[in-house]
Amino acid sequence: MALITISGYPCSGKSRRAAQLKTHFEKLLEDASYTGPKLKVTVLSDDSLNIDRSAYDSSRSEKPARGALFTAMQREMGQDTILIVDSLNNIKGFRYQMYCAGRELKLRMCTVYVVAPPETCKNWNEERQDGRKYAPETLDNLIMRYEEPSSMVRWDSPLFTVTWEDEDVPASEIWKAVTEGIVKPPNVGTQSVPKAPTDALHVLESVTTQMVSAIMSAQSMNPSVGGPVTLTLSPILKPRLVLPARNVTLSELQRLKRQFVTVHKKAMVIGTTEKGQVEFGEEGVADKFVQYLEENFRP
């Protein structure tokens, strides 16, 4: 349904804003005037995943922490969930990765940028009594490396900014974005590629070889040149082909067959061809080969 990315400095009040959003959304979903689909609101955070603040002390431990967050996010995303990811989300490359995952599932998305001055964050970190305090040098390093969200890039927009002085989040605007916003189609690069069956290559070779033999047989049995012919490959598979107004030689057919097979071997790897989806079945291969031959028979 929706993915909301919370981003900001460490100890800038992100968890407070995530909790405010969750409360507002649950009230809206329970309101009698709400007539939309049944949804749940889930907050995913370092704390809910038991990721200790010390994980950010070094890049060696930070990387697996982000990986754990991303894996958990993928598990929670769905059409029945408004997922709020409450973490640093401080690297734009990671936010882009989250964005791509959301697009693949056709989720509506937005980013909430929680703003607080560095000194305020440091003071709030020192005042923490819950055992979730950052080491001072870690906090300084994270603030220095922070990459701010921008409404100019697609993976951060729509972007909502909440400052440390704001009493509440713009819940109604964010609600509208995640329930009425545009659902962007998946990137081509994020779509799963259909895998060819294990016998696809055998079918490709077998059907095209049978068709070449059937064409040569049809020409020898019918002295008239050109016109439509029906090639009987099996009791069920009988493709129809229009031959040119000339005699087609075996060498020409074998050359066209090799070209067709070479192109479709590559297409089996990438899943698509320039002119549409790859056909793996006997009927599909026969139809595609007929089209290929007729295009190449034209003067």
Short mmCIF file of C-alpha atoms in Angstrom, two decimals, residues 92-248:
data_model
loop_
_atom_site.label_atom_id
_atom_site.label_comp_id
_atom_site.label_asym_id
_atom_site.label_seq_id
_atom_site.Cartn_x
_atom_site.Cartn_y
_atom_site.Cartn_z
CA LYS A 92 20.81 8.65 -0.51
CA GLY A 93 21.91 5.41 -2.19
CA PHE A 94 20.12 3.42 0.52
CA ARG A 95 16.99 5.55 0.18
CA TYR A 96 17.08 4.91 -3.57
CA GLN A 97 17.34 1.17 -2.89
CA MET A 98 14.27 1.41 -0.66
CA TYR A 99 12.47 3.40 -3.35
CA CYS A 100 13.17 0.73 -5.98
CA ALA A 101 11.87 -1.99 -3.66
CA GLY A 102 8.68 0.02 -3.13
CA ARG A 103 8.20 0.60 -6.85
CA GLU A 104 8.59 -3.10 -7.54
CA LEU A 105 5.57 -3.74 -5.29
CA LYS A 106 3.71 -0.70 -6.70
CA LEU A 107 3.54 1.11 -3.37
CA ARG A 108 2.87 4.80 -2.85
CA MET A 109 5.86 6.41 -1.18
CA CYS A 110 7.00 9.58 0.52
CA THR A 111 9.87 10.81 2.72
CA VAL A 112 9.59 12.65 6.03
CA TYR A 113 12.69 14.72 6.75
CA VAL A 114 13.06 15.38 10.49
CA VAL A 115 15.22 18.48 10.99
CA ALA A 116 17.08 19.47 14.17
CA PRO A 117 20.34 21.43 14.67
CA PRO A 118 23.41 19.29 15.37
CA GLU A 119 23.88 20.80 18.83
CA THR A 120 20.29 19.99 19.76
CA CYS A 121 20.80 16.39 18.63
CA LYS A 122 23.97 16.14 20.72
CA ASN A 123 22.17 17.50 23.77
CA TRP A 124 19.27 15.10 23.33
CA ASN A 125 21.72 12.22 22.92
CA GLU A 126 23.43 13.08 26.20
CA GLU A 127 20.10 13.32 28.00
CA ARG A 128 18.99 9.83 26.97
CA GLN A 129 18.37 7.45 29.86
CA ASP A 130 17.17 4.43 27.87
CA GLY A 131 20.58 2.91 27.12
CA ARG A 132 20.32 3.88 23.45
CA LYS A 133 22.90 6.61 23.43
CA TYR A 134 25.37 7.09 20.57
CA ALA A 135 29.07 7.43 21.34
CA PRO A 136 29.98 11.14 20.87
CA GLU A 137 32.45 10.41 18.07
CA THR A 138 29.90 8.17 16.32
CA LEU A 139 27.27 10.90 16.50
CA ASP A 140 29.68 13.48 15.06
CA ASN A 141 30.61 11.12 12.23
CA LEU A 142 26.99 10.33 11.35
CA ILE A 143 26.04 14.01 11.30
CA MET A 144 29.01 14.83 9.08
CA ARG A 145 28.16 12.03 6.61
CA TYR A 146 24.44 12.73 6.48
CA GLU A 147 23.03 13.22 2.96
CA GLU A 148 19.92 15.40 3.08
CA PRO A 149 16.78 14.35 1.21
CA SER A 150 15.78 16.53 -1.73
CA SER A 151 12.38 17.06 -3.31
CA MET A 152 14.20 17.38 -6.65
CA VAL A 153 14.95 13.65 -6.83
CA ARG A 154 12.25 11.06 -7.41
CA TRP A 155 13.26 8.72 -4.59
CA ASP A 156 12.82 11.40 -1.90
CA SER A 157 9.61 12.93 -3.22
CA PRO A 158 7.06 13.84 -2.16
CA LEU A 159 9.14 15.25 0.69
CA PHE A 160 7.68 16.51 3.97
CA THR A 161 9.93 18.48 6.31
CA VAL A 162 9.27 18.57 10.07
CA THR A 163 11.46 20.75 12.29
CA TRP A 164 12.36 20.15 15.92
CA GLU A 165 10.09 23.09 16.86
CA ASP A 166 6.95 21.65 15.22
CA GLU A 167 4.42 20.24 17.64
CA ASP A 168 3.11 17.66 15.20
CA VAL A 169 3.56 16.18 11.74
CA PRO A 170 1.49 17.24 8.67
CA ALA A 171 -0.50 14.04 8.99
CA SER A 172 -3.34 14.98 6.61
CA GLU A 173 -0.92 15.86 3.80
CA ILE A 174 1.10 12.69 4.31
CA TRP A 175 -2.10 10.63 4.49
CA LYS A 176 -3.20 12.06 1.14
CA ALA A 177 0.19 11.25 -0.40
CA VAL A 178 0.12 7.60 0.71
CA THR A 179 -3.55 6.96 -0.12
CA GLU A 180 -4.14 9.10 -3.22
CA GLY A 181 -0.67 9.69 -4.64
CA ILE A 182 0.52 8.37 -7.98
CA VAL A 183 1.67 4.75 -8.02
CA LYS A 184 4.80 4.67 -10.16
CA PRO A 185 5.33 1.57 -12.31
CA PRO A 186 8.34 -0.64 -11.56
CA ASN A 187 11.63 0.19 -13.25
CA VAL A 188 12.56 -2.22 -16.03
CA GLY A 189 15.70 -3.01 -14.04
CA THR A 190 13.67 -4.05 -10.99
CA GLN A 191 11.24 -6.34 -12.74
CA SER A 192 11.79 -10.05 -12.46
CA VAL A 193 12.94 -11.75 -15.65
CA PRO A 194 10.91 -14.81 -16.69
CA LYS A 195 13.13 -17.87 -16.83
CA ALA A 196 13.06 -20.16 -19.83
CA PRO A 197 11.96 -23.78 -19.23
CA THR A 198 14.76 -26.34 -19.16
CA ASP A 199 13.67 -27.74 -22.53
CA ALA A 200 13.35 -24.33 -24.24
CA LEU A 201 16.50 -24.71 -26.35
CA HIS A 202 15.47 -28.20 -27.45
CA VAL A 203 12.02 -26.94 -28.47
CA LEU A 204 13.58 -24.03 -30.38
CA GLU A 205 15.94 -26.28 -32.35
CA SER A 206 13.39 -29.04 -32.92
CA VAL A 207 10.51 -26.85 -34.15
CA THR A 208 12.64 -24.74 -36.50
CA THR A 209 14.34 -27.84 -37.96
CA GLN A 210 10.96 -29.50 -38.56
CA MET A 211 9.66 -26.35 -40.22
CA VAL A 212 12.63 -26.13 -42.61
CA SER A 213 12.05 -29.77 -43.62
CA ALA A 214 8.32 -29.21 -44.00
CA ILE A 215 8.87 -26.15 -46.23
CA MET A 216 11.24 -28.07 -48.51
CA SER A 217 8.76 -30.96 -48.66
CA ALA A 218 5.85 -28.64 -49.48
CA GLN A 219 7.81 -27.01 -52.31
CA SER A 220 8.76 -30.37 -53.83
CA MET A 221 5.21 -31.69 -53.69
CA ASN A 222 3.62 -28.53 -55.12
CA PRO A 223 5.21 -27.34 -58.35
CA SER A 224 3.39 -24.00 -58.29
CA VAL A 225 5.61 -21.25 -56.87
CA GLY A 226 4.61 -19.12 -53.90
CA GLY A 227 1.46 -18.68 -51.88
CA PRO A 228 0.17 -19.93 -48.51
CA VAL A 229 1.05 -23.42 -47.29
CA THR A 230 0.16 -25.33 -44.15
CA LEU A 231 3.09 -27.08 -42.48
CA THR A 232 2.02 -30.20 -40.58
CA LEU A 233 4.52 -30.64 -37.74
CA SER A 234 2.19 -32.71 -35.54
CA PRO A 235 -1.52 -33.52 -35.36
CA ILE A 236 -1.97 -30.31 -33.35
CA LEU A 237 0.84 -28.02 -34.57
CA LYS A 238 0.08 -26.84 -38.12
CA PRO A 239 1.53 -23.36 -38.70
CA ARG A 240 0.53 -21.53 -41.90
CA LEU A 241 3.24 -19.80 -43.95
CA VAL A 242 3.10 -17.59 -47.06
CA LEU A 243 5.97 -18.51 -49.41
CA PRO A 244 7.41 -15.97 -51.86
CA ALA A 245 6.84 -16.13 -55.62
CA ARG A 246 10.13 -17.94 -56.11
CA ASN A 247 11.78 -21.15 -55.07
CA VAL A 248 13.29 -20.98 -51.57
#
